[in-house]
Short mmCIF file of C-alpha atoms in Angstrom, two decimals:
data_model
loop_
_atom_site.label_atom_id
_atom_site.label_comp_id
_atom_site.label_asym_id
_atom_site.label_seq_id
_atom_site.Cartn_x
_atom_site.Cartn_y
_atom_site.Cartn_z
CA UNK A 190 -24.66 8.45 2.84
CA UNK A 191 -21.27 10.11 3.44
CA UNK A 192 -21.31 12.05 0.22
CA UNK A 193 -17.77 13.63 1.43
CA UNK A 194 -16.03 9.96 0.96
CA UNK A 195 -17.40 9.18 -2.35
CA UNK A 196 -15.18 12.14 -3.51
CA UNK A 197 -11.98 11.10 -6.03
CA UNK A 198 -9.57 13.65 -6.60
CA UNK A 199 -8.82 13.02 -10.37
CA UNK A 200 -5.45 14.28 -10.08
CA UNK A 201 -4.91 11.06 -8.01
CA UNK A 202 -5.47 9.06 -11.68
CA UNK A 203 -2.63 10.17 -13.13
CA UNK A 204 -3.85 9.56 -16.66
CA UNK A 205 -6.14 7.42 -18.27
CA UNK A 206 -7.71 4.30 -15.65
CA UNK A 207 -8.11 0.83 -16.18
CA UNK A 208 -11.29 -0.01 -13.92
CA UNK A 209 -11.29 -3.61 -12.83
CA UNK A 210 -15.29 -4.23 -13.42
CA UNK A 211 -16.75 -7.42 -11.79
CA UNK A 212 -20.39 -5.97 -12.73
CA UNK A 213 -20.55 -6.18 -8.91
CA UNK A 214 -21.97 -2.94 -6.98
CA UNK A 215 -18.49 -2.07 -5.69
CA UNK A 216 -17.04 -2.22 -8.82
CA UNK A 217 -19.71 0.24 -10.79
CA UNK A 218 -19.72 2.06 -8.11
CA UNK A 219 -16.11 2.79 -8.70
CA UNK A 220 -17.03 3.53 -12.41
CA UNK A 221 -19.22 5.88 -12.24
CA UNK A 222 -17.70 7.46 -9.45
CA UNK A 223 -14.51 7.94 -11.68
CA UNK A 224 -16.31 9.32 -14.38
CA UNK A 225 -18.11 11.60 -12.62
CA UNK A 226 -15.07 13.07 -11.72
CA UNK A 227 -13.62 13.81 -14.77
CA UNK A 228 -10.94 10.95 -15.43
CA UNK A 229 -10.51 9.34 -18.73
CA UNK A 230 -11.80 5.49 -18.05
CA UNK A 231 -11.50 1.88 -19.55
CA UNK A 232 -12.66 -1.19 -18.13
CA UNK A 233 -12.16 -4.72 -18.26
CA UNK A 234 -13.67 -7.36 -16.91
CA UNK A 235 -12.52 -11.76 -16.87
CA UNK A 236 -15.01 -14.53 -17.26
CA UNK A 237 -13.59 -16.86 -14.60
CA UNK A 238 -15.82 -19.48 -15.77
CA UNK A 239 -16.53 -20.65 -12.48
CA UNK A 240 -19.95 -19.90 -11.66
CA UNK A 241 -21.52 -21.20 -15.01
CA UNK A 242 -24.60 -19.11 -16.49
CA UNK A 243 -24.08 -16.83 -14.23
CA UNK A 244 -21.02 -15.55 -14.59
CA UNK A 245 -21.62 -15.28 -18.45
CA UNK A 246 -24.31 -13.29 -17.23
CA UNK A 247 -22.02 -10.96 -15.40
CA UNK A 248 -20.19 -10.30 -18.24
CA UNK A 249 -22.95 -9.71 -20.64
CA UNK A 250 -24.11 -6.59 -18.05
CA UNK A 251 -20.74 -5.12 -17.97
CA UNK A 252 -20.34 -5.37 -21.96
CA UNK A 253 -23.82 -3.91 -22.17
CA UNK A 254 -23.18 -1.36 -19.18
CA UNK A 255 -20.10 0.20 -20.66
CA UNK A 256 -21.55 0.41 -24.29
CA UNK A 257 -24.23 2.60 -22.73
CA UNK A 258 -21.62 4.75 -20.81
CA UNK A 259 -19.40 5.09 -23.79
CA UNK A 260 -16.95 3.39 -22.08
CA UNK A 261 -13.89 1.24 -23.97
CA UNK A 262 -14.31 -2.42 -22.81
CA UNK A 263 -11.77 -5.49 -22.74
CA UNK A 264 -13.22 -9.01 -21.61
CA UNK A 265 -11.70 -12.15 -21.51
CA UNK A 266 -12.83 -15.65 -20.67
CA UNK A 267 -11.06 -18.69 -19.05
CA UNK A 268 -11.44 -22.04 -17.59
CA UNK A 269 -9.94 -21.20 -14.37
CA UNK A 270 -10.39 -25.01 -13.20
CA UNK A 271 -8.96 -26.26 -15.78
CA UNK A 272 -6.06 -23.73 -15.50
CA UNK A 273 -4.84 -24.40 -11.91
CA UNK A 274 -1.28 -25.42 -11.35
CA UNK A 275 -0.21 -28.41 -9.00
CA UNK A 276 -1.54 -27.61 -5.60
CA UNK A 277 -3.20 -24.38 -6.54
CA UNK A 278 -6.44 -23.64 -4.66
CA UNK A 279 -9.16 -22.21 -7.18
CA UNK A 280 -9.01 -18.22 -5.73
CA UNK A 281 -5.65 -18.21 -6.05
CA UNK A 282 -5.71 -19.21 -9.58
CA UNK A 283 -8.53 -16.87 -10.46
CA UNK A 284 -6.69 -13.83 -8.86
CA UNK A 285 -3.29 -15.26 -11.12
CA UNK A 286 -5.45 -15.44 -14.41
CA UNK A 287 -7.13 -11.95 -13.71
CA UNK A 288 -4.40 -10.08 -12.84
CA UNK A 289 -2.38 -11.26 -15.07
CA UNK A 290 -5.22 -10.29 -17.96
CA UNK A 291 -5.41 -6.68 -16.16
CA UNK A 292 -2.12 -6.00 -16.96
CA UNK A 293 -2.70 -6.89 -20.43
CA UNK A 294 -5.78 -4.73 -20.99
CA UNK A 295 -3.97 -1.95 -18.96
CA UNK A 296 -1.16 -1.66 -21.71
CA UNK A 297 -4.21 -1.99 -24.61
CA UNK A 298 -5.81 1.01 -23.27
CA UNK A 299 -2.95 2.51 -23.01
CA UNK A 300 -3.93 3.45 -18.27
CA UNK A 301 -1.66 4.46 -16.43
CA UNK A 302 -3.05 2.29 -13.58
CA UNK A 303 -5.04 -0.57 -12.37
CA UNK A 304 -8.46 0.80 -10.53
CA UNK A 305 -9.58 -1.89 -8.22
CA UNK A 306 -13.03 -1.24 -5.82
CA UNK A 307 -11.71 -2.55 -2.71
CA UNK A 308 -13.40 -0.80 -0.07
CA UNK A 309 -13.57 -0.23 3.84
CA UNK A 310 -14.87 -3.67 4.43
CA UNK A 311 -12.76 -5.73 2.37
CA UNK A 312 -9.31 -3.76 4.38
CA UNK A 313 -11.13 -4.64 7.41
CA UNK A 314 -11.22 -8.08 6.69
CA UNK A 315 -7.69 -8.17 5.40
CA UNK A 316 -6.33 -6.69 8.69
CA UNK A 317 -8.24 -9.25 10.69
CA UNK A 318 -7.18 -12.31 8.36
CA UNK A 319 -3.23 -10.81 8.94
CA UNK A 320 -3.50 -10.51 12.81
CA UNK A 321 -5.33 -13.59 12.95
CA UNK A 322 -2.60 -15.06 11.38
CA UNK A 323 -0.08 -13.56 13.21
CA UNK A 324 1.38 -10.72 11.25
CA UNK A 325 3.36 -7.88 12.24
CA UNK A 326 3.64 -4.36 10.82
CA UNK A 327 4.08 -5.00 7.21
CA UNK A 328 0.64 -7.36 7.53
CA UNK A 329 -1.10 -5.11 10.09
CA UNK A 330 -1.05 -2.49 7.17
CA UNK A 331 -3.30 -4.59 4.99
CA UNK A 332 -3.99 -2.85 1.43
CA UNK A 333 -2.17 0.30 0.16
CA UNK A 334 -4.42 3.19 -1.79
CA UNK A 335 -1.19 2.53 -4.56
CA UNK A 336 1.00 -0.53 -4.63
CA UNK A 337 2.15 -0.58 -7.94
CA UNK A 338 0.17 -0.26 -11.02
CA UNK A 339 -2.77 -0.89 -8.47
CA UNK A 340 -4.69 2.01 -7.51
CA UNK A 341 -7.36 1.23 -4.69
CA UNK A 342 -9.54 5.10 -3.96
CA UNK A 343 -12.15 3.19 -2.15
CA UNK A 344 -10.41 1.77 1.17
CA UNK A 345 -11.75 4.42 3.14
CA UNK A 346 -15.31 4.35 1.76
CA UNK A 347 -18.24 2.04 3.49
CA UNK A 348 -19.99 -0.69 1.26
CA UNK A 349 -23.34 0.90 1.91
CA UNK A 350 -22.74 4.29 0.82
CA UNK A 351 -21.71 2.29 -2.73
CA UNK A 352 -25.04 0.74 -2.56
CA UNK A 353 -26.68 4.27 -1.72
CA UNK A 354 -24.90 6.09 -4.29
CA UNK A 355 -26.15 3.56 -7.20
CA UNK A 356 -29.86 3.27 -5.41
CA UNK A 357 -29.86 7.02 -5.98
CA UNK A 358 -28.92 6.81 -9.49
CA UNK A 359 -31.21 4.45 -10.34
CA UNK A 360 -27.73 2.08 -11.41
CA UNK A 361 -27.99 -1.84 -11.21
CA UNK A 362 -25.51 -3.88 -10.59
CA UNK A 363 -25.36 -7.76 -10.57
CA UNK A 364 -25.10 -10.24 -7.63
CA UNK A 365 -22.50 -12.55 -6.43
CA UNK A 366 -24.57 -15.22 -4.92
CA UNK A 367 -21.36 -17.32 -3.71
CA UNK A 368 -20.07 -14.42 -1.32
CA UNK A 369 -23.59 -15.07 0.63
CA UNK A 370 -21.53 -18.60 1.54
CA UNK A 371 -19.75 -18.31 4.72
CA UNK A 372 -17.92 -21.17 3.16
CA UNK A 373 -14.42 -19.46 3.12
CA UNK A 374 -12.07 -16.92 6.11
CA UNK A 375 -13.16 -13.84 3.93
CA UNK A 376 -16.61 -14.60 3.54
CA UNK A 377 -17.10 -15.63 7.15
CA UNK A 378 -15.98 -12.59 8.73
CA UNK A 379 -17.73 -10.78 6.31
CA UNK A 380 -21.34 -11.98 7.20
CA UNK A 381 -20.61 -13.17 10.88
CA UNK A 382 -17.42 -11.59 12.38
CA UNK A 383 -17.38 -8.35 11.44
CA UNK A 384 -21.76 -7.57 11.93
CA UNK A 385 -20.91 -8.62 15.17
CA UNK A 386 -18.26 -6.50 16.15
CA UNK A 387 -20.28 -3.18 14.61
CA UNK A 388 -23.00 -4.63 16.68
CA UNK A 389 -20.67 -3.98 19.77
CA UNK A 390 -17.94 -1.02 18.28
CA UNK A 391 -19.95 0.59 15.82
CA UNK A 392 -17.47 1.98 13.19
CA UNK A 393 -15.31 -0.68 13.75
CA UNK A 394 -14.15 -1.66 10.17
CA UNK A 395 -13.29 2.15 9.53
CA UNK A 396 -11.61 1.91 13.17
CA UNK A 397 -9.63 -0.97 11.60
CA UNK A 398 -8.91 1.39 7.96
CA UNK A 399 -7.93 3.88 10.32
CA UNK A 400 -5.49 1.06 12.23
CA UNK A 401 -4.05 -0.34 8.97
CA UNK A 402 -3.33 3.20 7.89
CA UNK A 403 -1.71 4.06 10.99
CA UNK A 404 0.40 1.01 10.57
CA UNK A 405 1.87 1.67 7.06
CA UNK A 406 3.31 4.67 7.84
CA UNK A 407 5.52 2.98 10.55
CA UNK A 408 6.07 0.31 8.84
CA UNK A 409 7.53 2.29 6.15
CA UNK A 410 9.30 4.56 8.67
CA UNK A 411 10.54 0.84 10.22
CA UNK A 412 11.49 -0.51 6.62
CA UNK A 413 13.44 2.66 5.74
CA UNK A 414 15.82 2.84 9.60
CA UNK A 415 16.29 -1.36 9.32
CA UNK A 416 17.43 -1.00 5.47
CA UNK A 417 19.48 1.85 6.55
CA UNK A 418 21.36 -0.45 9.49
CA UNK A 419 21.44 -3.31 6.96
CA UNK A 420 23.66 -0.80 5.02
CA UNK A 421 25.95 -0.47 7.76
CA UNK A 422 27.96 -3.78 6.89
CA UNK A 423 31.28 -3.93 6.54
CA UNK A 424 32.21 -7.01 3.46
CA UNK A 425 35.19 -9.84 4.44
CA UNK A 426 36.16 -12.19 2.20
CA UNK A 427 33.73 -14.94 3.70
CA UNK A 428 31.09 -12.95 4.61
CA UNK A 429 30.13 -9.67 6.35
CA UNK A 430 29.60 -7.87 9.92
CA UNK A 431 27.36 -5.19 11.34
CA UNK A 432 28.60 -3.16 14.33
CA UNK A 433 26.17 -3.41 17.15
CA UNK A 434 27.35 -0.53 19.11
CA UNK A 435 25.22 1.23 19.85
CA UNK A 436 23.16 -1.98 19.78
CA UNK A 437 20.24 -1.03 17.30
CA UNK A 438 16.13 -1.11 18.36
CA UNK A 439 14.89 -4.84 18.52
CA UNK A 440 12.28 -3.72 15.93
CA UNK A 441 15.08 -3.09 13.57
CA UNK A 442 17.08 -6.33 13.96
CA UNK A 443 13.51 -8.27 13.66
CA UNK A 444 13.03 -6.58 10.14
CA UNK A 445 16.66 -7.38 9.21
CA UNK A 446 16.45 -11.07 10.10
CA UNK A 447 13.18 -11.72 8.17
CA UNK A 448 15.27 -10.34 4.81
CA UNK A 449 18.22 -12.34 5.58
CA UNK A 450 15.47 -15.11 6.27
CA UNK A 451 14.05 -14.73 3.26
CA UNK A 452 9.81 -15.49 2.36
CA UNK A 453 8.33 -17.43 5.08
CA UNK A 454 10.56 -16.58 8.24
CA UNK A 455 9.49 -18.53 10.84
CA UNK A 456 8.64 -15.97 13.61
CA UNK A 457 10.25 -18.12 16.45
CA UNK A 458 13.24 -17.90 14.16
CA UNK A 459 13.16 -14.49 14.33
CA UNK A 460 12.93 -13.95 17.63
CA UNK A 461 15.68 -16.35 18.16
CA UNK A 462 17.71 -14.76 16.41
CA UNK A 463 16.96 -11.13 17.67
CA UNK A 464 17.30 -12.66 21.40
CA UNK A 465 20.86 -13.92 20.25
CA UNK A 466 21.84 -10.19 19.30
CA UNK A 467 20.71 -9.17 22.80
CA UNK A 468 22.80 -11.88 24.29
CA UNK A 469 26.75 -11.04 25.36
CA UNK A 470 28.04 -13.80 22.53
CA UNK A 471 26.21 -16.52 20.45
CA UNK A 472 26.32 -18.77 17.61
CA UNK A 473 23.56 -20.04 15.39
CA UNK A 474 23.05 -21.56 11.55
CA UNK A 475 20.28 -19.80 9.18
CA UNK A 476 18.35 -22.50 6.55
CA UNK A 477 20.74 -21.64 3.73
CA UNK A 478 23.64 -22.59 6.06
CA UNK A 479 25.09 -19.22 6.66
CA UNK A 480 26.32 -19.23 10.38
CA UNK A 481 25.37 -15.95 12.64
CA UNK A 482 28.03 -15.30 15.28
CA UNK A 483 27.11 -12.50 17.55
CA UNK A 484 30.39 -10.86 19.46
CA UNK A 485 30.71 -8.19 22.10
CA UNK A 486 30.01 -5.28 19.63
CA UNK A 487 29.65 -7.29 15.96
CA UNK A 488 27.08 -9.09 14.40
CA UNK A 489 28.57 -11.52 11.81
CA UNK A 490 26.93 -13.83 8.98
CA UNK A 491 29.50 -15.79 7.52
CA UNK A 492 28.45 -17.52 3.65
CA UNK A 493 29.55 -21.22 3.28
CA UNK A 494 31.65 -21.85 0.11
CA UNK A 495 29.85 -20.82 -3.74
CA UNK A 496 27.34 -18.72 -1.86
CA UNK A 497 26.48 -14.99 -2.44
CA UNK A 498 25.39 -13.31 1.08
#
């Protein structure tokens, strides 16, 4: 066990933490690990009422598991079936309901943040679901340590030394039997995908931490030079233009056309777009109806009547 990245800095808390506490090992792992390094804790836990006995059962250890640490507890139960919206798959309305009850309990206990035990293996799986999926930069980066009130310390620690550090310590922890299912994207490259690939790179999910990490910083440093062109316009009364001399990075003009674009950019309308930029002139028509005229040195996106650019 890498004893080195089980170390939390508890200047990092910033105050008093919210842990999110599934009773699962990652979660009490996190915990502990918190407590043993000084910061002030809370933890919360919401009975999904999914998974029947069981899942009151999870919820019984972490009630029973924080009144033997000392630790203030918040729990709340739901009928997450019963509580999907129209077309909502059943993880998606469990993450709603639970984060929207973290946010709650954060503001009872009075946290500064949100303490969630992702760790190493779940941001390796995230980077492979984005790439798989065809994401750029922004999905290449998978989970930040911070994004928000979120506050994830574990990304860069290995499931097993979790399970080593509680072993040691004589600390149960309950069981998720359903993540055992290769039933779902996460689960299967979980138990298949990713054994495989650390059967032929080993280290490859912290290879892939490592990746992701790499790829927020530029994405940032991408993010912060496109909003800074974006700035560049110049307002006319039915519309705006951005001088494209010198003609800015293709990277940049990608990154400004999924804003304009809004959620869900196609990506073969953003490259269509960026292509007509590199083009001497061009004309083309975004979803909302604004028209895109590219010129010899100006980009222009021109609002139809009543509409804000």
């Amino acid at each position: 066990m890498d004893i080195r990245a089980l170390s939390i800095d508890p200047r990092a808390a910033g105050g008093r933490v919210l842990v999110a506490l599934s009773g699962g090992a990652d979660s009490v792992a996190l915990l502990r690990l918190l407590m043993e390094a000084g910061v002030e804790v809370s933890a919360a836990h919401f009975e999904h009422g999914i998974r029947g006995e069981a899942s009151v059962a999870d919820m019984e250890f972490c009630r029973e598991l924080c009144a033997r640490l000392r630790v203030p507890f918040l729990c709340e139960r739901a009928d997450v079936p019963a509580a999907r919206l129209p077309g909502e798959g059943l993880e998606a309305a469990a993450r709603r309901l639970r984060y929207a009850f973290l946010r709650r309990a954060k503001e009872a206990a009075g946290a500064s943040c949100i303490a969630t035990a992702h760790h190493a293996g779940d941001q390796a799986e995230t980077v492979l679901m984005h790439l798989l999926r065809g994401a750029g930069p922004t999905g290449a980066a998978g989970m930040r340590e911070r994004e928000g009130d979120l506050w994830r310390p574990l990304l860069r620690v290995k499931k097993q030394d979790l399970v080593s550090y509680l072993r040691e310590r004589g600390q149960s922890w309950r069981e998720d039997a359903t993540n055992a299912i290769a039933d779902t994207p996460r689960n299967a490259l979980r138990l298949d995908i990713l054994p495989r690939l650390e059967a032929i790179y080993p280290g490859a999910a912290l290879a892939l931490c490592r990746f992701a990490e790499s790829q927020a910083v530029e994405n940032d440093l991408l993010e912060e030079e496109a909003a800074r062109w974006a700035r560049c316009r110049v307002e006319l009364p039915g519309g705006a233009f951005w001088p494209l001399s010198p003609p800015p990075a293709p990277a940049l003009l990608r990154r400004f056309f999924r804003v304009q674009l809004g959620a869900g950019a196609a990506w073969e309308r953003v490259r269509a777009l960026t292509a007509l930029c590199e083009a001497p002139r061009g004309r083309a028509r975004l979803p909302d109806g604004r028209d895109v005229e590219k010129t010899e040195r100006r980009l222009y996106i021109c609002r139809p009547p009543s509409h804000d650019l």
